[in-house]
Coordinates of N, CA and C in Angstrom, one line a residue:
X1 N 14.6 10.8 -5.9 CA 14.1 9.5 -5.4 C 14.5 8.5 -6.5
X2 N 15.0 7.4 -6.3 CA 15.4 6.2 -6.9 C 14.1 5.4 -6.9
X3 N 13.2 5.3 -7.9 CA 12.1 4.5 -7.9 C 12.2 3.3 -8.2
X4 N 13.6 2.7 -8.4 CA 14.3 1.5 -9.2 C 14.7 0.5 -7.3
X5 N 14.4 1.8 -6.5 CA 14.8 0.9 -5.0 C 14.3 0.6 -4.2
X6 N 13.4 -0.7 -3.9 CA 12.3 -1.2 -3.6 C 12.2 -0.1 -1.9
X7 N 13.1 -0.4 -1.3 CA 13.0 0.8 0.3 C 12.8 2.7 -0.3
X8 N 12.9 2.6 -1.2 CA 12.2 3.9 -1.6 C 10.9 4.2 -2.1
X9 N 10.4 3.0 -2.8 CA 10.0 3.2 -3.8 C 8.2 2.9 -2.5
X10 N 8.7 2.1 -1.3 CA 8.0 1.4 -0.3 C 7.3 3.0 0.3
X11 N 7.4 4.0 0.4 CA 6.7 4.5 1.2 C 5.6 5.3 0.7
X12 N 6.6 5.2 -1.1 CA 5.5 6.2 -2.1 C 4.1 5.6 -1.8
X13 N 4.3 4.2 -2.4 CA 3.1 3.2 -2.6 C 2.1 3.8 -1.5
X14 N 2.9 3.7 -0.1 CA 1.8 3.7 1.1 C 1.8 5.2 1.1
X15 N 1.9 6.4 0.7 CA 1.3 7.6 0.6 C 0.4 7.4 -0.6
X16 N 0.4 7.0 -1.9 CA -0.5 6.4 -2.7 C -2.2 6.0 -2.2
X17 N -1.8 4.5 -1.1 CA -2.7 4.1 -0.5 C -3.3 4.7 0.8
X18 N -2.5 5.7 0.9 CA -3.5 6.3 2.3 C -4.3 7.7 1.4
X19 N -3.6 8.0 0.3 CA -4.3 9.0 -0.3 C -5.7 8.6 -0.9
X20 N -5.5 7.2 -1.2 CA -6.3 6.8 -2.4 C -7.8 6.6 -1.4
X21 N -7.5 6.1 -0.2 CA -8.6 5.9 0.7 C -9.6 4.7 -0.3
X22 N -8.9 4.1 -1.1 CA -9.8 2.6 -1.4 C -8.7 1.8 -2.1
X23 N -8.9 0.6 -2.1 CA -7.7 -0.5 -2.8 C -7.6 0.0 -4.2
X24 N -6.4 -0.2 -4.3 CA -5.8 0.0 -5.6 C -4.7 -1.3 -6.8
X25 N -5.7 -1.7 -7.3 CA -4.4 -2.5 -8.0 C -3.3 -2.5 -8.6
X26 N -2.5 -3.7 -8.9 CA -1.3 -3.1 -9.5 C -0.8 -2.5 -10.9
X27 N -1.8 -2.7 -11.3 CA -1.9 -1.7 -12.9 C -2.2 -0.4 -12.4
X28 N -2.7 0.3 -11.8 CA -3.3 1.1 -11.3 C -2.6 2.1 -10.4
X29 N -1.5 1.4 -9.7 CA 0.1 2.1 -9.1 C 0.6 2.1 -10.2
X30 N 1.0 1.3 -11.4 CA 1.8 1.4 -12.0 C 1.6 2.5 -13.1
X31 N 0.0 3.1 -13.4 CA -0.4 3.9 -14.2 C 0.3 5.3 -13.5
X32 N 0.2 5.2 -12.3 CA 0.7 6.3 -11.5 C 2.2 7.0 -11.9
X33 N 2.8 6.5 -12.3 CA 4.1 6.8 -12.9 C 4.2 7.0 -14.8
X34 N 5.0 8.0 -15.2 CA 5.5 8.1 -16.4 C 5.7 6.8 -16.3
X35 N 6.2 6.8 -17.9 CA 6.8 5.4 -18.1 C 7.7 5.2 -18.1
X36 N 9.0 6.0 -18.4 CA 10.1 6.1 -18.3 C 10.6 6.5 -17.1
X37 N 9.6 6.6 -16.0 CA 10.1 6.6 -14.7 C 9.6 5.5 -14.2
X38 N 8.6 4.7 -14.7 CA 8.0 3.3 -14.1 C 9.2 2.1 -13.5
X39 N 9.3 1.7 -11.8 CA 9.9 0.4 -11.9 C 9.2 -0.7 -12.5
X40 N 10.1 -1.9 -12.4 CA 9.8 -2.7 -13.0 C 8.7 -3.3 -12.0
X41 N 8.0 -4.3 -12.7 CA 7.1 -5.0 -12.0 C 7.5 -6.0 -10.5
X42 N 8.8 -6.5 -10.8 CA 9.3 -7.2 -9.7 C 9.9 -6.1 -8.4
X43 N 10.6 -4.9 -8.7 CA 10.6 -3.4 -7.8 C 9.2 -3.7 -7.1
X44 N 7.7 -3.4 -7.6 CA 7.0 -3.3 -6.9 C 6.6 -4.2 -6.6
X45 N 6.6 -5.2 -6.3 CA 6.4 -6.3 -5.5 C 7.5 -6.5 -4.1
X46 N 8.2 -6.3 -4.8 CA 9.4 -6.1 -3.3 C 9.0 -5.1 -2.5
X47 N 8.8 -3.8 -2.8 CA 8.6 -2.7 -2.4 C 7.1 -2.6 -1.5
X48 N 6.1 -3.3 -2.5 CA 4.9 -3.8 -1.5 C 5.1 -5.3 -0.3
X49 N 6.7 -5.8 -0.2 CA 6.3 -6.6 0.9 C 7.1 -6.1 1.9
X50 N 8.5 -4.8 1.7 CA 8.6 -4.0 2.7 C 7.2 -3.5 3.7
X51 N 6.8 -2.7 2.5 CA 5.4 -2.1 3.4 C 4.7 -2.9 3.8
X52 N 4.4 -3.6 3.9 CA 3.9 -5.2 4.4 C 4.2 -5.2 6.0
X53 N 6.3 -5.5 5.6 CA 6.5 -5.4 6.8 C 6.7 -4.5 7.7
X54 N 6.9 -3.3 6.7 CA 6.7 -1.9 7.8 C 5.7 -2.3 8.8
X55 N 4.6 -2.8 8.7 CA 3.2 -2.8 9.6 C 3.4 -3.7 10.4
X56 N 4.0 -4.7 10.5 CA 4.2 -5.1 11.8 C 4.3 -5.1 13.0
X57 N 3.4 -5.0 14.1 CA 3.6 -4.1 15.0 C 2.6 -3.3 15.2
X58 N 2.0 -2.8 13.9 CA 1.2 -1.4 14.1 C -0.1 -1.5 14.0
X59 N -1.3 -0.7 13.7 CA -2.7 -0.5 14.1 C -3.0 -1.3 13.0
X60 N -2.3 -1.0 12.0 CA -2.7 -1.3 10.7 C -2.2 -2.1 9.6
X61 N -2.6 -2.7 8.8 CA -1.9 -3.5 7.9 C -2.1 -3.4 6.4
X62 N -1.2 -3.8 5.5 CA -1.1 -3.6 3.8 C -2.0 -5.1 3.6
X63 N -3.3 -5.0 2.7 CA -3.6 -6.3 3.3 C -3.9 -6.4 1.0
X64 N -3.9 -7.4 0.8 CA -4.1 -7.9 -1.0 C -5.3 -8.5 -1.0
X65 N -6.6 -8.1 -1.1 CA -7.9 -7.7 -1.9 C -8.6 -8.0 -3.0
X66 N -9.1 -8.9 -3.6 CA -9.6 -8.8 -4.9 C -9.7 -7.6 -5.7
X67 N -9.9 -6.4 -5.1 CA -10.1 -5.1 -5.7 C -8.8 -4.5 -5.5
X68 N -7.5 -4.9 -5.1 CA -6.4 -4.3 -5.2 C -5.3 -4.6 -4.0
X69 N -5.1 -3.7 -3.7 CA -4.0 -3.6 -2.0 C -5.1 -2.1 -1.3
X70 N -4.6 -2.5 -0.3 CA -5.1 -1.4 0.4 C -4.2 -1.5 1.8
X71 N -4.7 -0.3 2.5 CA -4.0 -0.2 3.9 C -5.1 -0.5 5.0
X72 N -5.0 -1.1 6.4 CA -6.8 -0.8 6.6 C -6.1 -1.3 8.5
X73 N -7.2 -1.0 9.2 CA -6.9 -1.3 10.7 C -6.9 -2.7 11.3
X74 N -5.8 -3.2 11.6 CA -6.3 -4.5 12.0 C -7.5 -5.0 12.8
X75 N -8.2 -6.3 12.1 CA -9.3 -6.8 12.6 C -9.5 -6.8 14.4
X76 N -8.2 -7.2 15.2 CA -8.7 -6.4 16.4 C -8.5 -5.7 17.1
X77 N -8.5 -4.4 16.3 CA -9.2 -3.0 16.6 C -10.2 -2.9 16.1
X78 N -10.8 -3.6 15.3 CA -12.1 -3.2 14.5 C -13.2 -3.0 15.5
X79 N -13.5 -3.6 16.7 CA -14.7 -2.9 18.0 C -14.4 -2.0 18.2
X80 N -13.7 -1.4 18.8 CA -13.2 0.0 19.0 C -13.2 1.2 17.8
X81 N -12.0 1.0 16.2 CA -12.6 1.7 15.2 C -14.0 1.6 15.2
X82 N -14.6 0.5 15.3 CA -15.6 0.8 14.5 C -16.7 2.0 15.1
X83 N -16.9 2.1 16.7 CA -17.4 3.2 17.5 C -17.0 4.9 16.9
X84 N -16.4 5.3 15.3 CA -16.4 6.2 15.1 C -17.6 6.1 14.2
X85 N -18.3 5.3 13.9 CA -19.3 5.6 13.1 C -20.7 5.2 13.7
X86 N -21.0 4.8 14.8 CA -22.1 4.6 15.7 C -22.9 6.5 15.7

């Protein structure tokens, strides 16, 4: 895997964030890597607005948080998600 290539480096992130099941910041991805395998800071910025646009279209979106990034269901689905916890 070329972690230096933002379309690669895009899907890690969001297995990251679906593992992490809470926002994560960007020190916090970045701790996630060796260092000598770390991209640079501008890679992950690119790489987080692929996945961005990956969601377009879909249930869910990459949404930026005070507490980090996260992945989460768009606001309307949220009546419907929300009936799994009633």
């Amino acid at each position: 895997m070329n972690l230096s290539d933002p379309k690669e480096l895009a899907p890690l992130l969001e297995a990251f964030l679906l593992a992490s099941g809470k926002p994560q910041t960007l020190e916090r991805l970045f701790e996630l890597f060796e260092e000598t395998e770390r991209p640079d800071s501008s890679v992950f910025k690119k790489a987080l607005a692929l996945l961005a646009k990956s969601c377009e279209g879909r249930a869910f979106e990459l949404k930026e948080v005070a507490s980090g990034y996260r992945l989460q269901v768009r606001e309307c689905y949220a009546p419907w998600v929300g009936r799994l916890w009633e």
